[in-house]
XYZ file of N, CA and C in Angstrom:
684
model
N -5.246 14.060 10.372
C -5.297 12.945 11.320
C -6.155 11.812 10.747
N -5.733 10.577 10.962
C -6.490 9.437 10.468
C -7.888 9.393 11.058
N -8.059 9.937 12.285
C -9.360 9.900 12.944
C -10.397 10.724 12.199
N -9.955 11.608 11.307
C -10.890 12.432 10.547
C -11.577 11.643 9.439
N -11.079 10.451 9.130
C -11.602 9.666 8.033
C -12.526 8.570 8.556
N -13.402 8.061 7.657
C -14.218 6.905 8.046
C -13.325 5.722 8.401
N -13.913 4.758 9.067
C -13.165 3.575 9.498
C -13.012 2.620 8.310
N -12.019 2.894 7.472
C -11.809 2.129 6.242
C -10.765 1.043 6.479
N -11.095 -0.176 6.064
C -10.118 -1.260 6.059
C -9.315 -1.143 4.767
N -8.048 -0.767 4.869
C -7.257 -0.511 3.669
C -6.730 -1.800 3.031
N -6.774 -2.920 3.744
C -6.164 -4.156 3.245
C -6.667 -4.566 1.858
N -7.983 -4.555 1.596
C -8.456 -4.991 0.277
C -8.075 -4.058 -0.864
N -7.509 -2.897 -0.545
C -7.057 -1.955 -1.572
C -5.611 -2.225 -1.998
N -4.876 -3.001 -1.216
C -3.421 -3.044 -1.362
C -2.946 -4.082 -2.378
N -2.140 -3.611 -3.334
C -1.331 -4.490 -4.179
C 0.021 -4.608 -3.481
N 0.262 -5.744 -2.866
C 1.460 -5.967 -2.050
C 2.640 -6.148 -3.002
N 3.458 -5.116 -3.141
C 4.431 -5.050 -4.232
C 5.855 -5.308 -3.755
N 6.551 -6.137 -4.523
C 7.970 -6.383 -4.272
C 8.664 -6.365 -5.630
N 9.172 -5.179 -5.990
C 9.716 -4.963 -7.324
C 11.191 -4.597 -7.308
N 11.840 -4.759 -6.161
C 13.266 -4.484 -6.075
C 14.045 -5.487 -6.921
N 15.129 -5.061 -7.574
C 15.910 -5.990 -8.380
C 16.615 -7.057 -7.555
N 16.740 -6.837 -6.242
C 17.398 -7.821 -5.381
C 16.407 -8.707 -4.636
N 15.139 -8.657 -5.006
C 14.142 -9.520 -4.369
C 14.500 -10.987 -4.600
N 14.362 -11.795 -3.548
C 14.716 -13.212 -3.621
C 13.454 -14.088 -3.617
N 13.566 -15.333 -4.054
C 12.409 -16.241 -3.992
C 11.839 -16.367 -2.585
N 12.708 -16.334 -1.576
C 12.230 -16.442 -0.192
C 11.361 -15.235 0.175
N 11.773 -14.054 -0.256
C 10.980 -12.854 0.016
C 9.650 -12.902 -0.735
N 9.673 -13.412 -1.959
C 8.435 -13.548 -2.724
C 7.452 -14.447 -1.981
N 7.945 -15.550 -1.425
C 7.077 -16.442 -0.654
C 6.493 -15.725 0.554
N 7.303 -14.915 1.229
C 6.821 -14.148 2.371
C 5.714 -13.190 1.949
N 5.910 -12.518 0.811
C 4.911 -11.556 0.321
C 3.581 -12.260 0.022
N 3.659 -13.465 -0.538
C 2.440 -14.215 -0.833
C 1.729 -14.634 0.454
N 2.482 -15.087 1.429
C 1.899 -15.460 2.721
C 1.195 -14.262 3.353
N 1.851 -13.110 3.323
C 1.275 -11.907 3.922
C 0.022 -11.457 3.178
N 0.064 -11.504 1.867
C -1.091 -11.081 1.076
C -2.310 -11.937 1.373
N -2.096 -13.235 1.513
C -3.206 -14.132 1.820
C -3.703 -13.915 3.246
N -2.769 -13.763 4.179
C -3.124 -13.604 5.589
C -3.915 -12.314 5.833
N -3.504 -11.230 5.164
C -4.115 -9.929 5.436
C -5.190 -9.542 4.421
N -5.496 -10.432 3.481
C -6.550 -10.181 2.504
C -6.233 -8.993 1.597
N -4.975 -8.924 1.144
C -4.603 -7.895 0.183
C -5.199 -8.225 -1.181
N -5.325 -7.190 -2.021
C -5.931 -7.380 -3.341
C -5.063 -8.213 -4.269
N -3.742 -8.003 -4.200
C -2.853 -8.662 -5.147
C -1.436 -8.703 -4.601
N -0.642 -9.555 -5.195
C 0.810 -9.522 -5.032
C 1.385 -9.087 -6.372
N 2.212 -8.037 -6.353
C 2.782 -7.506 -7.588
C 4.295 -7.716 -7.576
N 4.782 -8.474 -8.569
C 6.194 -8.860 -8.609
C 6.746 -8.662 -10.018
N 8.062 -8.738 -10.136
C 8.686 -8.721 -11.449
C 8.331 -10.004 -12.215
N 8.387 -9.946 -13.554
C 7.910 -11.079 -14.362
C 8.570 -12.417 -14.058
N 9.832 -12.418 -13.648
C 10.507 -13.702 -13.405
C 9.906 -14.472 -12.245
N 9.099 -13.814 -11.411
C 8.520 -14.479 -10.242
C 7.026 -14.783 -10.391
N 6.469 -14.499 -11.549
C 5.032 -14.712 -11.734
C 4.643 -16.169 -11.507
N 5.404 -17.069 -12.078
C 5.049 -18.489 -11.958
C 5.056 -18.929 -10.496
N 6.042 -18.481 -9.742
C 6.120 -18.827 -8.323
C 4.907 -18.289 -7.564
N 4.557 -17.030 -7.821
C 3.416 -16.423 -7.134
C 2.118 -17.135 -7.513
N 1.968 -17.453 -8.793
C 0.758 -18.138 -9.237
C 0.598 -19.490 -8.548
N 1.696 -20.192 -8.352
C 1.634 -21.490 -7.666
C 1.297 -21.313 -6.188
N 1.909 -20.305 -5.549
C 1.685 -20.093 -4.116
C 0.278 -19.577 -3.826
N -0.296 -18.844 -4.752
C -1.624 -18.254 -4.527
C -2.734 -19.016 -5.262
N -2.432 -20.203 -5.730
C -3.426 -20.994 -6.453
C -4.671 -21.197 -5.591
N -5.824 -20.833 -6.151
C -7.128 -20.940 -5.490
C -7.225 -20.071 -4.228
N -6.403 -19.018 -4.150
C -6.491 -18.047 -3.060
C -6.933 -16.703 -3.627
N -7.384 -15.808 -2.754
C -8.009 -14.573 -3.209
C -7.084 -13.553 -3.874
N -5.874 -13.307 -3.379
C -5.061 -12.261 -3.998
C -4.775 -12.535 -5.474
N -4.855 -11.464 -6.274
C -4.539 -11.567 -7.691
C -3.025 -11.678 -7.886
N -2.643 -12.227 -9.022
C -1.229 -12.340 -9.392
C -0.925 -11.217 -10.383
N -0.185 -10.231 -9.908
C 0.065 -9.022 -10.710
C 1.547 -8.938 -11.058
N 1.833 -8.465 -12.272
C 3.216 -8.209 -12.652
C 3.314 -6.919 -13.438
N 4.550 -6.489 -13.679
C 4.799 -5.231 -14.382
C 5.363 -5.512 -15.768
N 4.963 -4.677 -16.719
C 5.373 -4.834 -18.116
C 6.048 -3.545 -18.584
N 7.227 -3.689 -19.196
C 7.969 -2.515 -19.634
C 8.474 -1.680 -18.474
N 8.719 -2.329 -17.382
C 9.046 -1.649 -16.118
C 10.550 -1.461 -15.993
N 11.019 -0.292 -15.488
C 10.218 0.852 -15.031
C 10.129 1.999 -16.041
N 10.798 1.889 -17.214
C 10.908 3.037 -18.110
C 9.871 3.099 -19.223
N 9.260 1.962 -19.559
C 8.245 1.961 -20.607
C 8.788 2.093 -22.011
N 10.108 1.997 -22.161
C 10.726 2.318 -23.448
C 11.111 1.101 -24.274
N 10.665 -0.084 -23.879
C 10.873 -1.255 -24.724
C 10.034 -1.129 -25.994
N 10.372 -1.894 -27.003
C 9.538 -1.885 -28.203
C 8.174 -2.491 -27.880
N 7.200 -2.161 -28.708
C 5.852 -2.687 -28.491
C 5.829 -4.203 -28.579
N 6.633 -4.767 -29.479
C 6.671 -6.220 -29.626
C 7.212 -6.886 -28.370
N 8.216 -6.290 -27.766
C 8.789 -6.840 -26.536
C 7.778 -6.756 -25.399
N 7.099 -5.613 -25.285
C 6.083 -5.464 -24.230
C 4.963 -6.489 -24.405
N 4.528 -6.694 -25.631
C 3.453 -7.644 -25.879
C 3.897 -9.063 -25.534
N 5.096 -9.427 -25.936
C 5.608 -10.753 -25.601
C 5.687 -10.923 -24.086
N 6.208 -9.893 -23.408
C 6.342 -9.945 -21.953
C 4.976 -10.126 -21.293
N 3.985 -9.407 -21.810
C 2.637 -9.502 -21.250
C 2.031 -10.886 -21.471
N 2.155 -11.399 -22.680
C 1.572 -12.708 -22.992
C 2.273 -13.830 -22.241
N 3.595 -13.728 -22.115
C 4.322 -14.737 -21.339
C 3.896 -14.702 -19.878
N 3.716 -13.493 -19.339
C 3.299 -13.356 -17.943
C 1.940 -14.015 -17.721
N 1.019 -13.803 -18.645
C -0.305 -14.425 -18.531
C -0.183 -15.943 -18.631
N 0.638 -16.420 -19.543
C 0.858 -17.865 -19.664
C 1.413 -18.447 -18.359
N 2.190 -17.635 -17.646
C 2.788 -18.091 -16.385
C 1.863 -17.924 -15.183
N 0.691 -17.321 -15.409
C -0.289 -17.235 -14.338
C -0.682 -15.838 -13.894
N -0.170 -14.797 -14.542
C -0.544 -13.434 -14.150
C -2.011 -13.171 -14.456
N -2.685 -12.541 -13.512
C -4.094 -12.189 -13.707
C -4.308 -10.686 -13.784
N -3.249 -9.903 -13.578
C -3.284 -8.450 -13.751
C -1.924 -7.994 -14.261
N -1.931 -6.990 -15.145
C -0.711 -6.484 -15.756
C -0.611 -4.976 -15.560
N 0.485 -4.522 -14.962
C 0.729 -3.091 -14.790
C 1.736 -2.662 -15.862
N 1.267 -1.927 -16.854
C 2.033 -1.632 -18.062
C 2.459 -0.169 -18.079
N 3.758 0.075 -18.220
C 4.277 1.446 -18.295
C 4.115 1.960 -19.722
N 3.515 3.136 -19.870
C 3.378 3.706 -21.206
C 4.730 4.204 -21.707
N 4.812 4.428 -23.009
C 6.008 5.005 -23.601
C 5.923 6.532 -23.436
N 6.608 7.027 -22.422
C 6.528 8.451 -22.086
C 7.138 9.327 -23.173
N 8.194 8.849 -23.818
C 8.802 9.621 -24.892
C 7.839 9.827 -26.042
N 7.115 8.764 -26.409
C 6.099 8.889 -27.453
C 5.026 9.888 -27.048
N 4.573 9.789 -25.808
C 3.524 10.698 -25.348
C 3.974 12.153 -25.463
N 5.173 12.438 -24.976
C 5.660 13.817 -24.990
C 5.951 14.313 -26.411
N 6.216 13.378 -27.322
C 6.455 13.757 -28.714
C 5.159 13.872 -29.514
N 4.027 13.615 -28.857
C 2.742 13.715 -29.539
C 2.382 12.497 -30.368
N 3.081 11.384 -30.155
C 2.794 10.169 -30.912
C 1.668 9.391 -30.236
N 0.510 10.006 -30.201
C -0.617 9.428 -29.459
C -1.147 8.147 -30.099
N -1.090 8.069 -31.431
C -1.567 6.850 -32.093
C -0.720 5.656 -31.688
N 0.592 5.872 -31.601
C 1.492 4.785 -31.213
C 1.251 4.356 -29.766
N 1.057 5.332 -28.876
C 0.768 5.023 -27.469
C -0.523 4.216 -27.365
N -1.554 4.671 -28.059
C -2.855 4.001 -28.020
C -2.751 2.585 -28.577
N -2.084 2.435 -29.719
C -1.986 1.126 -30.365
C -1.273 0.119 -29.469
N -0.198 0.570 -28.829
C 0.560 -0.331 -27.968
C -0.297 -0.836 -26.807
N -0.980 0.061 -26.140
C -1.804 -0.334 -24.994
C -2.970 -1.204 -25.443
N -3.627 -0.799 -26.527
C -4.800 -1.532 -27.014
C -4.426 -2.959 -27.402
N -3.269 -3.132 -28.028
C -2.834 -4.463 -28.433
C -2.597 -5.355 -27.221
N -1.951 -4.805 -26.202
C -1.711 -5.587 -24.982
C -3.033 -5.939 -24.311
N -3.930 -4.964 -24.197
C -5.230 -5.218 -23.563
C -5.985 -6.323 -24.301
N -5.953 -6.276 -25.624
C -6.715 -7.235 -26.414
C -6.072 -8.610 -26.424
N -4.762 -8.666 -26.641
C -4.115 -9.959 -26.847
C -3.716 -10.662 -25.549
N -3.440 -9.890 -24.499
C -3.070 -10.528 -23.228
C -4.294 -11.088 -22.519
N -5.420 -10.400 -22.663
C -6.669 -10.934 -22.144
C -6.848 -10.883 -20.644
N -6.065 -10.043 -19.968
C -6.219 -9.854 -18.528
C -6.284 -8.354 -18.234
N -6.856 -7.955 -17.091
C -6.966 -6.523 -16.774
C -5.606 -5.828 -16.781
N -5.572 -4.671 -17.412
C -4.348 -3.889 -17.536
C -4.473 -2.594 -16.733
N -3.459 -2.353 -15.898
C -3.333 -1.066 -15.214
C -2.242 -0.292 -15.950
N -2.594 0.842 -16.516
C -1.635 1.607 -17.302
C -0.916 2.609 -16.399
N 0.409 2.475 -16.315
C 1.222 3.343 -15.463
C 1.562 4.608 -16.236
N 1.068 5.756 -15.739
C 1.231 7.025 -16.436
C 2.497 7.772 -16.044
N 3.058 7.462 -14.885
C 4.224 8.173 -14.330
C 3.924 9.676 -14.244
N 2.920 10.001 -13.431
C 2.374 11.352 -13.368
C 3.385 12.414 -12.945
N 4.398 12.022 -12.174
C 5.376 13.013 -11.716
C 6.184 13.600 -12.870
N 6.185 12.918 -14.010
C 6.942 13.387 -15.165
C 6.073 14.056 -16.225
N 4.773 14.210 -15.939
C 3.835 14.748 -16.916
C 3.214 16.057 -16.452
N 2.862 16.896 -17.409
C 2.046 18.069 -17.113
C 0.598 17.612 -16.936
N -0.242 18.474 -16.390
C -1.647 18.101 -16.226
C -2.302 17.804 -17.577
N -1.925 18.558 -18.595
C -2.461 18.296 -19.941
C -2.033 16.930 -20.432
N -0.767 16.578 -20.228
C -0.274 15.263 -20.635
C -0.936 14.149 -19.840
N -1.199 14.397 -18.554
C -1.906 13.399 -17.734
C -3.285 13.116 -18.313
N -3.976 14.172 -18.730
C -5.314 13.990 -19.281
C -5.247 13.218 -20.595
N -4.305 13.597 -21.457
C -4.165 12.898 -22.737
C -3.846 11.424 -22.505
N -2.877 11.158 -21.620
C -2.475 9.776 -21.345
C -3.630 8.971 -20.767
N -4.367 9.560 -19.849
C -5.495 8.863 -19.225
C -6.573 8.531 -20.247
N -6.900 9.486 -21.103
C -7.935 9.246 -22.114
C -7.487 8.180 -23.104
N -6.213 8.219 -23.508
C -5.688 7.194 -24.407
C -5.786 5.806 -23.770
N -5.382 5.722 -22.510
C -5.391 4.434 -21.809
C -6.806 3.882 -21.692
N -7.739 4.721 -21.309
C -9.122 4.250 -21.160
C -9.704 3.828 -22.497
N -9.443 4.625 -23.537
C -9.965 4.287 -24.861
C -9.359 2.992 -25.382
N -8.126 2.695 -24.948
C -7.445 1.482 -25.396
C -7.885 0.236 -24.643
N -8.660 0.411 -23.577
C -9.179 -0.746 -22.856
C -8.606 -0.981 -21.478
N -7.889 -0.003 -20.938
C -7.305 -0.162 -19.604
C -8.396 -0.362 -18.552
N -8.084 -1.174 -17.550
C -9.003 -1.381 -16.429
C -8.724 -0.407 -15.293
N -7.477 0.087 -15.229
C -7.069 1.031 -14.190
C -6.124 2.068 -14.793
N -6.140 3.252 -14.210
C -5.089 4.244 -14.405
C -4.210 4.200 -13.161
N -2.913 4.037 -13.354
C -1.978 3.943 -12.235
C -1.049 5.146 -12.259
N -0.834 5.747 -11.106
C -0.081 6.998 -11.059
C 1.385 6.824 -11.409
N 2.056 5.817 -10.854
C 3.516 5.848 -10.830
C 4.138 4.458 -10.762
N 5.408 4.393 -11.190
C 6.212 3.199 -10.944
C 6.796 3.223 -9.539
N 6.962 4.431 -8.982
C 7.650 4.600 -7.711
C 9.119 4.908 -7.885
N 9.602 4.867 -9.121
C 11.014 5.110 -9.395
C 11.281 6.573 -9.732
N 10.257 7.339 -10.006
C 10.428 8.748 -10.366
C 9.481 9.643 -9.557
N 9.332 9.310 -8.275
C 8.341 10.008 -7.458
C 7.112 9.138 -7.306
N 6.281 9.480 -6.343
C 5.139 8.632 -6.042
C 3.805 9.306 -6.255
N 2.777 8.669 -5.731
C 1.409 9.161 -5.872
C 1.184 10.396 -5.019
N 0.375 11.303 -5.523
C -0.065 12.458 -4.745
C -1.587 12.497 -4.724
N -2.125 13.098 -3.689
C -3.573 13.247 -3.593
C -4.096 14.051 -4.783
N -3.353 15.081 -5.169
C -3.789 15.922 -6.293
C -3.899 15.114 -7.580
N -2.919 14.242 -7.836
C -2.972 13.443 -9.055
C -4.093 12.415 -9.019
N -4.321 11.824 -7.866
C -5.428 10.861 -7.757
C -6.759 11.571 -8.002
N -6.925 12.741 -7.443
C -8.162 13.510 -7.667
C -8.332 13.844 -9.147
N -7.234 14.243 -9.790
C -7.304 14.581 -11.211
C -7.692 13.363 -12.041
N -7.051 12.223 -11.790
C -7.376 11.013 -12.538
C -8.803 10.552 -12.266
N -9.246 10.699 -11.035
C -10.624 10.354 -10.688
C -11.608 11.223 -11.476
N -11.293 12.502 -11.574
C -12.161 13.426 -12.318
C -12.188 13.066 -13.800
N -11.028 12.737 -14.345
C -10.952 12.368 -15.758
C -11.684 11.054 -16.017
N -11.474 10.081 -15.141
C -12.030 8.740 -15.347
C -13.542 8.686 -15.188
N -14.083 9.516 -14.303
C -15.531 9.526 -14.054
C -16.063 8.111 -13.781
N -15.303 7.362 -12.986
C -15.684 6.024 -12.539
C -15.738 4.991 -13.659
N -15.167 5.307 -14.824
C -15.131 4.320 -15.914
C -14.098 3.234 -15.655
N -13.021 3.584 -14.943
C -11.956 2.624 -14.627
C -11.515 2.854 -13.191
N -10.732 1.916 -12.672
C -10.178 2.085 -11.339
C -8.984 3.023 -11.347
N -8.595 3.469 -10.165
C -7.428 4.337 -10.000
C -6.484 3.660 -9.012
N -5.245 3.412 -9.462
C -4.237 2.836 -8.573
C -3.200 3.893 -8.227
N -3.101 4.194 -6.947
C -2.076 5.108 -6.438
C -0.882 4.276 -6.003
N 0.296 4.646 -6.475
C 1.465 3.818 -6.202
C 2.695 4.678 -5.992
N 3.518 4.267 -5.013
C 4.771 4.960 -4.743
C 4.649 5.979 -3.631
N 5.528 5.863 -2.641
C 5.596 6.860 -1.578
C 4.508 6.788 -0.537
N 3.797 5.667 -0.443
C 2.729 5.521 0.558
C 3.379 4.975 1.822
N 3.716 5.851 2.743
C 4.539 5.471 3.894
C 3.760 5.301 5.193
N 2.561 5.869 5.268
C 1.807 5.792 6.509
C 0.357 5.375 6.248
N -0.285 4.912 7.300
C -1.695 4.550 7.211
C -2.524 5.762 6.800
N -2.137 6.933 7.290
C -2.853 8.149 6.941
C -2.681 8.482 5.463
N -1.475 8.258 4.922
C -1.270 8.434 3.478
C -2.259 7.584 2.694
N -2.396 6.330 3.113
C -3.294 5.407 2.423
C -4.736 5.905 2.471
N -5.162 6.347 3.641
C -6.533 6.844 3.783
C -6.776 8.069 2.910
N -5.814 8.978 2.886
C -5.973 10.186 2.080
C -6.130 9.851 0.598
N -5.352 8.896 0.128
C -5.427 8.515 -1.283
C -6.743 7.804 -1.601
N -7.217 6.969 -0.697
C -8.505 6.303 -0.894
C -9.636 7.329 -0.929
N -9.599 8.273 -0.001
C -10.637 9.298 0.029
C -10.587 10.191 -1.214
N -9.399 10.316 -1.814
C -9.255 11.115 -3.034
C -9.775 10.377 -4.267
N -9.944 9.049 -4.148
C -10.493 8.292 -5.265
C -9.738 7.038 -5.648
N -8.641 6.713 -4.953
C -7.887 5.504 -5.291
C -8.693 4.255 -4.950
N -8.682 3.298 -5.877
C -9.357 2.020 -5.634
C -8.348 0.888 -5.438
N -7.073 1.163 -5.688
C -5.973 0.271 -5.362
C -4.807 1.116 -4.852
N -3.961 0.489 -4.038
C -2.765 1.133 -3.507
C -1.580 0.216 -3.755
N -0.599 0.690 -4.514
C 0.601 -0.092 -4.748
C 1.669 0.280 -3.737
N 2.061 -0.674 -2.896
C 3.030 -0.382 -1.846
C 3.731 -1.653 -1.396
N 4.976 -1.509 -0.993
C 5.705 -2.629 -0.401
C 5.555 -2.645 1.115
N 4.833 -1.645 1.656
C 4.745 -1.461 3.106
C 3.361 -1.829 3.655
N 2.646 -2.692 2.952
C 1.276 -2.984 3.346
C 1.122 -3.475 4.772
N 1.978 -4.397 5.189
C 1.871 -4.942 6.543
C 2.143 -3.839 7.569
N 3.146 -3.025 7.313
C 3.473 -1.927 8.220
C 2.320 -0.931 8.312
N 1.663 -0.650 7.186
C 0.533 0.282 7.201
C -0.602 -0.248 8.084
N -0.851 -1.545 8.010
C -1.903 -2.131 8.840
C -1.535 -2.062 10.325
N -0.275 -2.282 10.628
C 0.158 -2.200 12.029
C 0.019 -0.779 12.562
N 0.267 0.201 11.701
C 0.135 1.598 12.127
C -1.302 1.936 12.519
N -2.244 1.263 11.917
C -3.647 1.525 12.242
C -3.908 1.302 13.730
N -3.212 0.305 14.296
C -3.397 -0.019 15.707
C -2.366 0.671 16.593
N -1.324 1.214 15.952
C -0.285 1.945 16.697
C 0.030 3.236 15.942
N -0.865 4.233 15.979
C -0.701 5.451 15.187
C 0.601 6.180 15.432
N 1.175 6.029 16.628
C 2.419 6.749 16.916
C 3.557 6.294 16.011
N 3.435 5.090 15.436
C 4.479 4.588 14.537
C 4.617 5.454 13.287
N 3.537 6.158 12.922
C 3.578 6.972 11.709
C 4.624 8.065 11.818
N 4.909 8.516 13.009
C 5.861 9.619 13.179
C 7.293 9.151 13.057
N 7.506 7.824 13.060
C 8.873 7.311 13.013
C 9.229 6.709 11.653
N 8.292 6.758 10.695
C 8.540 6.154 9.389
C 8.870 7.217 8.366
């Protein structure tokens, strides 16, 4: 029950995300309005909308976040770096970068590290490294997390949301590995206000969700959680 948790305002944790391929400019504007109104941490959009978000949120609190190598992480390193640098040029202030999962599973740790480190260094903005935890063993999660932190990541992010979402167990594991050196972003499958609270209590410092406004409304109408 949500009542078992402290009275946490979840709004400042939320990256208000709109990453659907059918997202329209009008919806992007709505997301920016909502993020500013509700004091969300960031608006997270596909790269083609970064410039629009940066203009709409100019001199406002929410960060301008975009995704790199999304959702599979299998672009070449040069393409990911170009995408990251272009996004920053267009106004992105945070980058959520998908690791190359195939490299990780093949033991190509040097390549994984080099790719992330280059983006962190050359893009010059905070990087959240998307580990896609639902596709990894606990050992692989630890390896990926350590590589990301050593490469300069500002956050470890659980998921893209395309292959399963965040779990309390994974957030706890990443929190234990990170030892407060970096932030933890839980993303995907956060459907209720109680889900959000559980992930925050487990150690999440950001929440990636497209349902931020609905989650806030549930706080005042808990019965809505049973219908979502």
